[in-house]
Short mmCIF file of C-alpha atoms and ligand atoms in Angstrom, two decimals:
data_model
loop_
_atom_site.label_atom_id
_atom_site.label_comp_id
_atom_site.label_asym_id
_atom_site.label_seq_id
_atom_site.Cartn_x
_atom_site.Cartn_y
_atom_site.Cartn_z
CA MET A 1 95.94 0.02 108.24
CA THR A 2 99.58 0.89 109.04
CA SER A 3 101.31 4.18 109.68
CA ALA A 4 102.46 4.16 106.05
CA THR A 5 98.89 4.46 104.82
CA VAL A 6 97.86 7.34 107.06
CA HIS A 7 97.25 10.31 104.73
CA ARG A 8 98.19 13.22 106.92
CA HIS A 9 97.91 15.89 104.27
CA ARG A 10 94.23 15.11 103.72
CA THR A 11 93.54 16.85 107.01
CA ALA A 12 94.51 20.24 105.54
CA MET A 13 91.36 22.16 104.78
CA VAL A 14 90.67 25.15 102.57
CA ARG A 15 90.19 28.14 104.86
CA HIS A 16 88.29 31.29 103.97
CA THR A 17 89.14 33.06 107.21
CA LEU A 18 92.14 32.89 109.52
CA SER A 19 92.52 29.72 111.56
CA GLN A 20 91.58 30.11 115.22
CA PRO A 21 95.17 30.21 116.57
CA MET A 22 96.24 32.82 114.00
CA SER A 23 93.14 34.87 114.59
CA LEU A 24 93.68 34.75 118.38
CA ALA A 25 97.28 35.87 117.87
CA VAL A 26 96.08 38.79 115.77
CA ARG A 27 93.42 39.73 118.34
CA HIS A 28 95.96 39.63 121.15
CA GLY A 29 98.33 41.83 119.14
CA LEU A 30 101.02 39.14 118.83
CA ILE A 31 100.69 39.15 115.04
CA ARG A 32 100.48 42.52 113.31
CA PRO A 33 102.21 44.26 110.40
CA GLY A 34 105.91 44.53 111.16
CA VAL A 35 106.04 41.15 112.95
CA THR A 36 107.42 38.12 111.06
CA VAL A 37 105.45 34.86 111.01
CA PHE A 38 106.44 31.32 110.02
CA ASP A 39 103.69 28.70 109.65
CA TYR A 40 105.17 25.23 110.37
CA GLY A 41 102.86 22.68 108.73
CA CYS A 42 100.98 25.37 106.83
CA GLY A 43 98.70 22.99 104.88
CA GLN A 44 97.29 24.71 101.82
CA GLY A 45 98.66 28.08 102.96
CA ASP A 46 95.41 30.01 103.36
CA ASP A 47 96.51 31.54 106.66
CA LEU A 48 99.63 32.84 104.89
CA ARG A 49 97.55 34.43 102.15
CA ALA A 50 95.26 36.13 104.63
CA LEU A 51 98.23 37.47 106.62
CA ALA A 52 99.89 38.78 103.45
CA VAL A 53 96.72 40.67 102.49
CA ALA A 54 96.87 42.40 105.87
CA GLY A 55 100.51 43.37 105.30
CA VAL A 56 102.11 40.79 107.60
CA GLU A 57 105.34 39.23 106.36
CA ALA A 58 104.54 35.52 106.56
CA THR A 59 105.90 32.34 105.05
CA GLY A 60 105.49 28.65 105.77
CA TRP A 61 106.49 25.07 105.15
CA ASP A 62 104.52 21.87 104.84
CA PRO A 63 105.91 18.38 104.11
CA HIS A 64 103.15 17.79 101.56
CA PHE A 65 102.04 21.17 100.20
CA ALA A 66 105.22 23.25 100.45
CA PRO A 67 108.15 20.84 100.85
CA ASP A 68 110.64 23.06 98.96
CA ILE A 69 110.29 26.13 101.14
CA SER A 70 113.20 26.32 103.53
CA LEU A 71 112.60 26.39 107.26
CA GLN A 72 113.31 29.80 108.69
CA ASP A 73 113.05 31.48 112.04
CA ALA A 74 110.50 34.18 112.75
CA GLU A 75 109.20 36.16 115.71
CA ILE A 76 105.97 34.15 115.73
CA VAL A 77 105.87 30.50 114.63
CA ASN A 78 102.56 28.66 114.28
CA LEU A 79 102.26 24.88 114.61
CA GLY A 80 98.56 24.77 113.87
CA PHE A 81 96.63 21.49 114.20
CA VAL A 82 99.68 19.52 113.08
CA LEU A 83 100.52 17.44 116.16
CA ASN A 84 97.04 15.90 116.29
CA VAL A 85 97.39 14.47 112.76
CA ILE A 86 100.72 12.74 113.48
CA GLU A 87 100.14 9.15 114.57
CA ASP A 88 103.62 8.62 116.02
CA PRO A 89 104.08 10.32 119.45
CA ALA A 90 107.88 10.47 119.02
CA GLU A 91 107.47 12.28 115.70
CA ARG A 92 105.15 14.81 117.37
CA VAL A 93 107.96 15.71 119.75
CA VAL A 94 110.39 16.12 116.82
CA ALA A 95 107.99 18.49 115.05
CA LEU A 96 107.31 20.44 118.24
CA LYS A 97 111.02 20.84 118.98
CA ALA A 98 111.77 21.94 115.41
CA ALA A 99 109.01 24.55 115.48
CA TRP A 100 110.06 25.85 118.93
CA GLU A 101 113.64 26.27 117.71
CA LEU A 102 112.44 28.54 114.93
CA ALA A 103 110.36 30.76 117.22
CA ARG A 104 112.28 33.85 118.26
CA ARG A 105 109.46 35.24 120.37
CA VAL A 106 106.35 33.05 120.50
CA LEU A 107 105.36 29.57 119.36
CA LEU A 108 101.63 29.04 118.88
CA VAL A 109 100.65 25.38 119.13
CA SER A 110 97.17 24.01 118.61
CA VAL A 111 95.56 20.58 118.62
CA LEU A 112 92.05 19.17 118.72
CA ILE A 113 90.93 18.35 122.19
CA VAL A 114 88.69 15.64 123.61
CA GLY A 115 85.05 16.44 123.05
CA ALA A 116 85.70 18.78 120.10
CA VAL A 117 84.45 16.20 117.58
CA PRO A 118 82.32 13.07 118.13
CA VAL A 119 84.38 9.89 117.80
CA ASP A 120 81.52 7.39 117.61
CA GLY A 121 82.19 4.85 114.89
CA LEU A 122 85.87 5.78 114.43
CA ARG A 123 88.50 3.05 114.62
CA ARG A 124 91.05 3.30 117.39
CA PHE A 125 94.63 3.52 116.18
CA GLY A 126 97.59 4.03 118.51
CA ASP A 127 96.56 6.74 120.96
CA GLY A 128 93.99 8.20 118.53
CA TYR A 129 91.53 7.31 115.78
CA LEU A 130 91.49 6.59 112.06
CA THR A 131 88.87 8.37 110.02
CA ALA A 132 87.05 7.04 106.95
CA ARG A 133 89.31 9.29 104.80
CA GLY A 134 92.40 7.47 105.99
CA THR A 135 93.58 10.27 108.26
CA PHE A 136 94.63 10.00 111.86
CA GLN A 137 93.35 12.22 114.68
CA LYS A 138 94.54 12.30 118.23
CA TYR A 139 92.25 14.20 120.62
CA PHE A 140 94.24 15.56 123.54
CA GLN A 141 93.16 16.33 127.06
CA GLN A 142 93.98 19.97 127.75
CA SER A 143 96.08 19.00 130.81
CA GLU A 144 97.88 16.20 128.94
CA PHE A 145 98.77 18.52 126.08
CA LYS A 146 100.07 21.13 128.48
CA VAL A 147 102.44 18.55 129.97
CA VAL A 148 103.76 17.58 126.51
CA LEU A 149 104.44 21.25 125.74
CA THR A 150 106.11 21.95 129.08
CA GLN A 151 108.33 18.89 128.87
CA THR A 152 109.36 19.46 125.27
CA ALA A 153 109.91 23.21 125.25
CA GLY A 154 110.90 23.63 128.90
CA VAL A 155 108.62 26.62 129.42
CA GLU A 156 105.14 26.86 130.86
CA PRO A 157 102.61 27.28 128.04
CA ILE A 158 99.93 29.96 128.21
CA ALA A 159 96.46 28.75 127.19
CA LEU A 160 94.79 30.96 124.60
CA ALA A 161 91.72 28.75 124.07
CA PRO A 162 90.91 25.06 124.56
CA GLY A 163 93.68 23.20 122.67
CA ILE A 164 95.55 26.41 121.76
CA PHE A 165 98.67 27.54 123.61
CA ALA A 166 101.40 30.15 123.29
CA LEU A 167 104.97 29.48 124.40
CA PHE A 168 106.98 32.62 125.09
CA ARG A 169 110.73 32.72 124.67
CA SER A 170 111.22 35.52 127.21
CA PRO A 171 109.54 35.78 130.61
CA GLU A 172 109.36 39.59 130.31
CA ASP A 173 107.48 39.30 127.05
CA GLU A 174 105.14 36.73 128.60
CA GLN A 175 104.42 39.06 131.53
CA ASP A 176 103.56 41.95 129.22
CA PHE A 177 101.27 39.68 127.25
CA LEU A 178 99.50 38.33 130.34
CA LEU A 179 98.94 41.74 131.81
CA GLU A 180 97.67 43.19 128.55
CA ARG A 181 95.38 40.21 128.04
CA ARG A 182 93.93 40.56 131.51
CA ARG A 183 93.50 44.27 130.93
CA GLY A 184 92.11 43.54 127.51
CA ARG A 185 89.13 41.93 129.13
CA ARG A 186 88.21 45.45 130.14
CA ALA A 187 87.98 46.48 126.56
CA SER A 188 84.68 48.26 127.17
CA THR A 189 86.53 51.06 129.05
CA SER A 190 87.73 52.32 125.68
CA LYS A 191 84.51 54.26 125.25
CA TYR A 192 85.76 56.56 127.98
CA ARG A 193 88.48 57.70 125.69
CA THR A 194 86.00 58.67 123.02
CA ASP A 195 83.93 60.65 125.52
CA ARG A 196 87.03 62.36 126.75
CA ARG A 197 87.97 63.63 123.34
CA ALA A 198 84.57 65.14 122.85
CA LYS A 199 84.93 67.05 126.11
CA VAL A 200 88.46 68.32 125.49
CA LEU A 201 89.12 71.90 126.55
CA SER A 202 92.19 73.36 124.97
CA ALA A 203 94.10 75.75 127.21
CA LYS A 204 96.81 76.46 124.64
CA PRO A 205 95.24 75.82 121.28
CA HIS A 206 98.19 76.85 119.25
CA LEU A 207 100.83 74.58 120.75
CA ALA A 208 98.29 71.82 121.36
CA ASP A 209 97.43 71.84 117.67
CA ARG A 210 101.01 71.76 116.53
CA ILE A 211 101.90 68.77 118.67
CA ALA A 212 98.45 67.15 118.61
CA ASN A 213 99.70 63.68 117.72
CA ALA A 214 102.24 63.73 120.52
CA ILE A 215 99.84 64.86 123.22
CA ASP A 216 97.25 62.38 122.00
CA ALA A 217 99.78 59.55 122.34
CA ILE A 218 100.72 60.72 125.85
CA ALA A 219 97.05 60.98 126.85
CA LYS A 220 96.27 57.56 125.43
CA PHE A 221 99.02 56.01 127.52
CA ALA A 222 98.01 57.98 130.63
CA LEU A 223 94.39 56.91 130.43
CA GLN A 224 95.34 53.28 129.94
CA ARG A 225 97.93 53.10 132.68
CA GLY A 226 96.86 55.73 135.17
CA ARG A 227 100.24 57.48 135.00
CA LEU A 228 102.17 59.66 132.56
CA PRO A 229 104.55 57.81 130.25
CA HIS A 230 108.32 57.70 130.51
CA PRO A 231 109.91 58.94 127.24
CA ASP A 232 110.76 55.30 126.35
CA GLU A 233 107.11 54.40 126.46
CA VAL A 234 105.80 56.41 123.52
CA PRO A 235 106.42 55.67 119.83
CA SER A 236 109.48 57.25 118.24
CA ASP A 237 107.40 59.49 115.95
CA VAL A 238 106.27 61.37 119.09
CA HIS A 239 109.90 62.32 119.74
CA ASP A 240 110.40 63.20 116.06
CA LEU A 241 107.42 65.55 116.16
CA LEU A 242 108.51 67.18 119.44
CA ALA A 243 112.03 67.64 118.12
CA ALA A 244 110.71 69.24 114.93
CA GLU A 245 108.51 71.60 116.98
CA ARG A 246 111.28 72.21 119.58
CA VAL A 247 109.07 71.16 122.47
CA SER A 248 110.42 69.15 125.41
CA PHE A 249 108.81 65.90 126.47
CA ALA A 250 108.00 67.35 129.90
CA ARG A 251 106.24 70.31 128.26
CA ALA A 252 104.26 67.96 126.02
CA GLN A 253 103.19 66.01 129.12
CA ASP A 254 101.96 69.25 130.73
CA VAL A 255 100.01 70.23 127.65
CA SER A 256 98.56 66.76 127.37
CA GLN A 257 97.46 66.86 131.01
CA GLY A 258 95.96 70.31 130.63
CA THR A 259 94.08 69.64 127.42
CA ARG A 260 93.52 65.95 126.89
CA ILE A 261 93.42 64.20 130.22
CA ASP A 262 90.23 64.42 132.21
CA GLU A 263 91.26 64.23 135.90
CA ARG A 264 88.40 61.98 136.89
CA LEU A 265 89.14 59.51 134.13
CA PHE A 266 92.83 59.63 134.99
CA GLU A 267 92.07 58.69 138.59
CA ARG A 268 89.74 55.96 137.45
CA ALA A 269 92.44 54.62 135.12
CA ALA A 270 94.91 54.57 138.03
CA ALA A 271 92.45 52.63 140.22
CA ASP A 272 91.75 50.19 137.37
CA ARG A 273 95.45 49.69 136.73
CA ARG A 274 96.14 49.04 140.42
CA GLU A 275 93.46 46.41 140.50
CA ASP A 276 94.61 44.91 137.21
CA LEU A 277 98.13 44.57 138.56
CA LEU A 278 96.90 42.92 141.75
CA VAL A 279 94.69 40.48 139.88
CA HIS A 280 97.53 39.82 137.48
CA GLN A 281 100.08 39.12 140.22
CA ALA A 282 97.64 37.04 142.26
CA LEU A 283 97.01 34.94 139.15
CA ASN A 284 100.75 34.71 138.49
CA LEU A 285 101.22 33.26 141.95
CA LEU A 286 98.19 30.99 141.79
CA ASN A 287 99.19 29.69 138.39
CA ARG A 288 102.86 29.47 139.38
CA SER A 289 103.82 31.48 136.34
CA ARG A 290 107.54 31.16 135.73
CA SER A 291 107.67 34.79 134.62
CA ALA A 292 105.98 36.21 137.75
CA TYR A 293 109.20 37.67 139.09
CA ARG A 294 110.41 39.06 135.77
CA PRO A 295 108.21 42.08 135.04
CA SER A 296 109.15 44.25 132.08
CA PRO A 297 110.66 47.71 132.81
CA SER A 298 107.34 49.30 131.95
CA MET A 299 105.50 47.10 134.43
CA VAL A 300 108.12 47.87 137.08
CA ARG A 301 107.32 51.57 136.57
CA ASP A 302 103.61 50.85 136.96
CA ILE A 303 104.25 48.98 140.20
CA ARG A 304 106.41 51.78 141.63
CA HIS A 305 103.96 54.43 140.63
CA HIS A 306 100.82 52.69 141.87
CA PHE A 307 102.15 50.86 144.95
CA GLY A 308 105.28 52.76 145.98
CA SER A 309 107.52 49.68 146.01
CA GLN A 310 107.72 46.02 145.04
CA GLN A 311 107.43 45.18 148.74
CA GLN A 312 104.11 46.98 149.12
CA PHE A 313 102.88 45.44 145.90
CA ALA A 314 103.77 41.95 147.19
CA GLU A 315 101.97 42.64 150.49
CA GLN A 316 98.82 43.84 148.77
CA THR A 317 98.88 40.83 146.45
CA LEU A 318 98.96 38.53 149.46
CA GLU A 319 95.96 40.37 150.87
CA TYR A 320 94.19 39.61 147.63
CA LEU A 321 95.07 35.94 147.80
CA HIS A 322 93.70 35.73 151.33
CA ALA A 323 90.45 37.20 150.11
CA LEU A 324 90.36 34.55 147.39
CA ALA A 325 90.79 31.71 149.84
CA ASP A 326 88.03 33.01 152.08
CA PRO A 327 84.67 31.54 150.99
CA GLN A 328 82.72 34.14 152.96
CA ARG A 329 84.43 36.99 151.15
CA THR A 330 83.91 35.43 147.73
CA ALA A 331 80.28 34.65 148.55
CA ALA A 332 79.80 38.26 149.68
CA ALA A 333 81.45 39.54 146.47
CA MET A 334 79.09 37.34 144.43
CA ARG A 335 76.09 38.67 146.31
CA ARG A 336 77.24 42.24 145.73
CA ALA A 337 77.66 41.46 142.02
CA ALA A 338 74.11 40.10 141.87
CA ASP A 339 72.74 43.05 143.89
CA ASN A 340 74.42 45.42 141.46
CA GLY A 341 72.58 43.71 138.62
CA LEU A 342 75.64 41.98 137.18
CA GLY A 343 74.24 38.43 137.25
CA ALA A 344 72.11 35.92 139.11
CA ILE A 345 72.83 33.67 142.10
CA ASP A 346 71.51 30.16 141.43
CA GLU A 347 70.02 27.50 143.68
CA ASP A 348 73.50 26.34 144.77
CA GLY A 349 74.83 29.81 145.52
CA ARG A 350 76.80 30.09 142.27
CA LEU A 351 77.01 33.33 140.31
CA VAL A 352 75.81 33.13 136.70
CA ILE A 353 76.90 36.03 134.51
CA ASN A 354 77.23 36.99 130.87
CA SER A 355 80.88 36.80 129.78
CA ARG A 356 80.85 40.44 128.64
CA ARG A 357 80.13 41.59 132.18
CA VAL A 358 83.00 39.70 133.83
CA VAL A 359 85.21 42.81 133.44
CA ASP A 360 82.91 44.66 135.84
CA LEU A 361 83.29 42.10 138.65
CA GLU A 362 85.37 42.78 141.74
CA GLY A 363 88.99 41.70 141.49
CA VAL A 364 88.51 38.61 143.68
CA LEU A 365 85.94 37.19 141.28
CA ARG A 366 87.95 38.23 138.24
CA CYS A 367 90.75 36.14 139.75
CA TYR A 368 88.47 33.10 139.61
CA VAL A 369 87.69 33.71 135.99
CA GLY A 370 91.37 34.44 135.38
CA CYS A 371 92.37 31.06 136.82
CA ALA A 372 89.85 29.41 134.52
CA VAL A 373 91.18 31.30 131.51
CA HIS A 374 94.67 30.23 132.48
CA LEU A 375 93.63 26.60 132.22
CA SER A 376 91.26 26.72 129.28
CA GLY A 377 92.33 29.79 127.31
CA ASP A 378 89.93 32.45 126.10
CA ILE A 379 86.64 31.34 124.66
CA ASP A 380 86.15 33.67 121.75
CA HIS A 381 82.36 33.70 121.46
CA GLU A 382 79.99 35.27 123.94
CA HIS A 383 78.91 32.81 126.62
CA ILE A 384 77.53 32.45 130.10
CA VAL A 385 79.95 32.01 132.98
CA ARG A 386 79.00 30.19 136.18
CA LEU A 387 81.35 30.84 139.09
CA ASP A 388 81.50 28.32 141.87
CA PRO A 389 84.33 29.34 144.21
CA LEU A 390 83.18 26.91 146.91
CA ARG A 391 83.69 23.88 144.69
CA ARG A 392 86.52 25.67 142.88
CA ARG A 393 84.91 25.34 139.47
CA THR A 394 84.09 27.71 136.67
CA THR A 395 81.79 26.60 133.86
CA LEU A 396 81.28 28.32 130.53
CA PHE A 397 78.04 27.66 128.65
CA SER A 398 77.67 28.58 124.99
CA LEU A 399 74.20 29.85 124.11
CA THR A 400 72.28 29.12 120.95
CA ALA A 401 69.68 31.63 119.75
CA LYS A 402 70.66 34.30 122.25
CA ARG A 403 67.83 36.59 121.16
CA GLN A 404 65.12 34.15 122.21
CA PRO A 405 63.53 34.91 125.57
CA PHE A 406 64.71 31.49 126.75
CA PRO A 407 68.03 30.77 125.04
CA GLU A 408 69.37 27.23 125.15
CA THR A 409 72.87 25.97 125.75
CA SER A 410 74.54 23.36 123.60
CA THR A 411 77.88 22.63 125.20
CA SER A 412 79.60 23.53 128.40
CA ILE A 413 83.27 23.82 129.28
CA MET A 414 83.86 23.03 132.92
CA ILE A 415 87.16 24.19 134.33
CA ASP A 416 88.02 22.27 137.43
CA LEU A 417 90.53 24.34 139.36
CA LYS A 418 91.13 21.58 141.90
CA ARG A 419 91.95 18.92 139.30
CA GLN A 420 93.46 21.53 136.98
CA ASP A 421 91.57 20.20 133.98
CA VAL A 422 89.05 21.25 131.37
CA ILE A 423 86.04 19.14 130.45
CA ILE A 424 83.89 19.86 127.39
CA ARG A 425 80.51 18.18 127.20
CA ASP A 426 77.11 18.32 125.51
CA ASP A 427 75.04 20.14 128.08
CA PRO A 428 71.58 21.15 126.83
CA ARG A 429 69.90 23.57 129.24
CA VAL A 430 67.49 26.47 129.14
CA LEU A 431 68.43 29.87 130.54
CA VAL A 432 65.34 30.80 132.57
CA ARG A 433 66.71 34.00 134.13
CA LYS A 434 68.09 35.83 131.15
CA ALA A 435 66.87 39.17 132.53
CA ASP A 436 69.16 38.90 135.59
CA VAL A 437 72.06 37.42 133.70
CA PHE A 438 71.93 40.09 130.99
CA GLY A 439 70.94 42.94 133.33
CA MET A 440 67.55 43.79 131.85
CA ALA A 441 65.21 46.43 133.28
CA SER A 442 62.84 45.45 136.07
CA LEU A 443 59.72 46.13 134.02
CA SER A 444 60.96 44.45 130.84
CA ARG A 445 58.82 42.06 128.84
CA GLN A 446 61.52 39.48 129.44
CA ARG A 447 60.94 39.58 133.19
CA SER A 448 57.21 38.99 132.89
CA ALA A 449 57.84 36.14 130.38
CA GLU A 450 60.15 34.59 132.94
CA ALA A 451 57.66 34.98 135.77
CA ASP A 452 55.00 33.25 133.61
CA ARG A 453 57.35 30.45 132.74
CA ARG A 454 58.27 29.88 136.37
CA LYS A 455 54.60 29.60 137.27
CA SER A 456 53.74 27.23 134.46
CA GLY A 457 57.01 25.28 134.55
CA GLY A 458 57.05 25.05 138.33
CA TYR A 459 60.67 26.20 138.61
CA ASP A 460 61.67 27.64 141.89
CA GLU A 461 62.85 31.24 141.83
CA ASP A 462 66.50 30.31 142.24
CA ARG A 463 66.98 28.22 139.14
CA VAL A 464 69.00 29.96 136.44
CA LEU A 465 69.98 27.23 133.98
CA VAL A 466 67.54 24.33 133.81
CA ARG A 467 68.59 21.01 132.31
CA MET A 468 66.56 19.91 129.28
C1 SAM B 501 95.20 19.80 109.82
S1 SAM B 501 96.44 20.36 108.74
C2 SAM B 501 96.71 21.97 109.37
C3 SAM B 501 97.21 22.92 108.34
C4 SAM B 501 97.30 24.38 108.78
N1 SAM B 501 98.26 24.57 109.85
C5 SAM B 501 95.94 24.89 109.17
O1 SAM B 501 95.70 25.11 110.36
O2 SAM B 501 95.11 25.08 108.28
C6 SAM B 501 97.84 19.44 109.21
C7 SAM B 501 99.05 19.66 108.32
O3 SAM B 501 100.20 19.11 108.97
C8 SAM B 501 101.10 18.68 107.98
N2 SAM B 501 102.06 17.76 108.60
C9 SAM B 501 101.98 16.43 108.74
N3 SAM B 501 103.09 15.95 109.34
C10 SAM B 501 103.86 17.02 109.63
C11 SAM B 501 105.13 17.20 110.26
N4 SAM B 501 105.81 16.17 110.77
N5 SAM B 501 105.62 18.44 110.35
C12 SAM B 501 104.92 19.49 109.88
N6 SAM B 501 103.72 19.39 109.27
C13 SAM B 501 103.21 18.17 109.15
C14 SAM B 501 100.16 18.04 106.96
O4 SAM B 501 100.78 17.95 105.68
C15 SAM B 501 98.97 18.97 106.97
O5 SAM B 501 99.05 19.92 105.94
#
C-alpha cells in the first residue's frame, strides 16, 4: 500500500457525545457559550452539533467531510485526533501550524498514544501502522508528542490528559488556567458555599435584598479567593445593579461581608488559596512553565493580599520546594495522610489513595500529583493513585467493578518524573485494602472481608494492590 491509498477520512467516527478533548475543554471552562470554536479536521461534525445545542458558536473544516467551509480563526481551535491519521510527518507539521495560526487563545491538540489500542497483527507503515480498513494510525509517546508541539508552536504545551494538550497563546491566560485547574481539584469545597447560604444572617434585610445578586457575586468571589474582589473582578451586571440601586461597591462589599460571608469559611478560603498559590508556583518552577513569571493582574492581587509581596511569595515557594526534595518530609506527610485515614501505605512505603481524596492531601504531596498531571494530563475517571516520591513516580490505576469488595485494576498509567514520561500498560491487580484507600469505618463489613482474605490468601498486612 502507498500513501495514496491511505483512507484518512475513514477514521472519522460518528459521535453521540462530545469527543474527549472538547469535553475536557468544556469541563475546564475553556469552551462555554460566548466563546468561539473552530474544529480543524472536524470529521463528521458531531462535536460541532453538540456545541451548537449548548449555545456555543462553533464551526469547522475537514478536507473530506467539509472541504468548502472556509478556514477561520476562533478563540479555541481543536485539532482532534487528526495528526495521528496523517502518514506523512511533514504534513502533520503543516496541519499543526495551520491550526495554531487560527487559534486566538487556545489550540487543543489530541492524538492516540502508545498503549491506547493493541497493535498486534497490524502492518507497520512509516512510523505507524496500517489497519485492515486501509487507514493509518500513528501512536505517539506522550513525551515525543510534547516535543513536536513545542517545536512547531514554540510554546510549552499543557497536558490535559494522555495524548491531549492545550497550547495557550498568552502566558497570562495559561497561568489563570493552571491555577484554576489546580484549584479545581478541590471542587468538593463547593459544598461549603451551600452550607453558608443556609446559615446566612441578614443584618440589613432591605438593602441586602435589593442588591442580592451583587452581594452574592462578591461573596462567591471572597469564598473562592479568601479576599474581597477588586471592582474589576466581578461581572459587569453587578455594577449595573449597584448603579441602579445607587449603592457604592465598597458598601456592597460591607453588606456582603456582614450577611453572606461566614468569617470561619473566609479564613479557611484564605488558607486554601495561600496553599494553592504555593503549590501552583512550586509546580510552575518544577515544570519550568514559561508563564511562571507572568501572573495575571488578578493573581498578582492574590499574591499581594496573601503573602504581602512577590518577594515573600518567592521565598515561601522555595521553602515548599525544599520540603519536596526532602524524602523524610514527604515520607512523614504520607504517614500523616495515612494516619488521617486518607489512604494506605503499602509494603514499599508508597501512599495509595483514591483520586477523589487527593485534594485533601498536604501541599507537598499535591505537588507530586501536580507534577504527574503536568506530564500526563488529567485522567477523567475515578482511579487509584500511588505516590512514590522516593523513586519519583506516580502511578494511576483504573478500577473495574469499584463496588465489589475486592475491585480489580485493568490498566495503569505510570508517570515517571525522572524520565519525564508516561507509560500505559495492562496491569491486572486486586485492591485488597479498599477500606483504607476509600476511608471506610473501622467496623465495616469491608474491613472484616479484608481480614478474612488476608488470612486465607496469605497476604501480609502491608500489601495494598496485589498482582493477579
Ligand atoms: C479521526 S478523525 C477525527 C475527527 C474529529 N476531529 C473527531 O475527533 O471526531 C480524523 C479526521 O482528520 C481529517 N484529516 C485528514 N487529513 C487532514 C489534514 N491534513 N488536515 C485536517 N484534517 C485532516 C480526516 O478527514 C478525518 O475526518
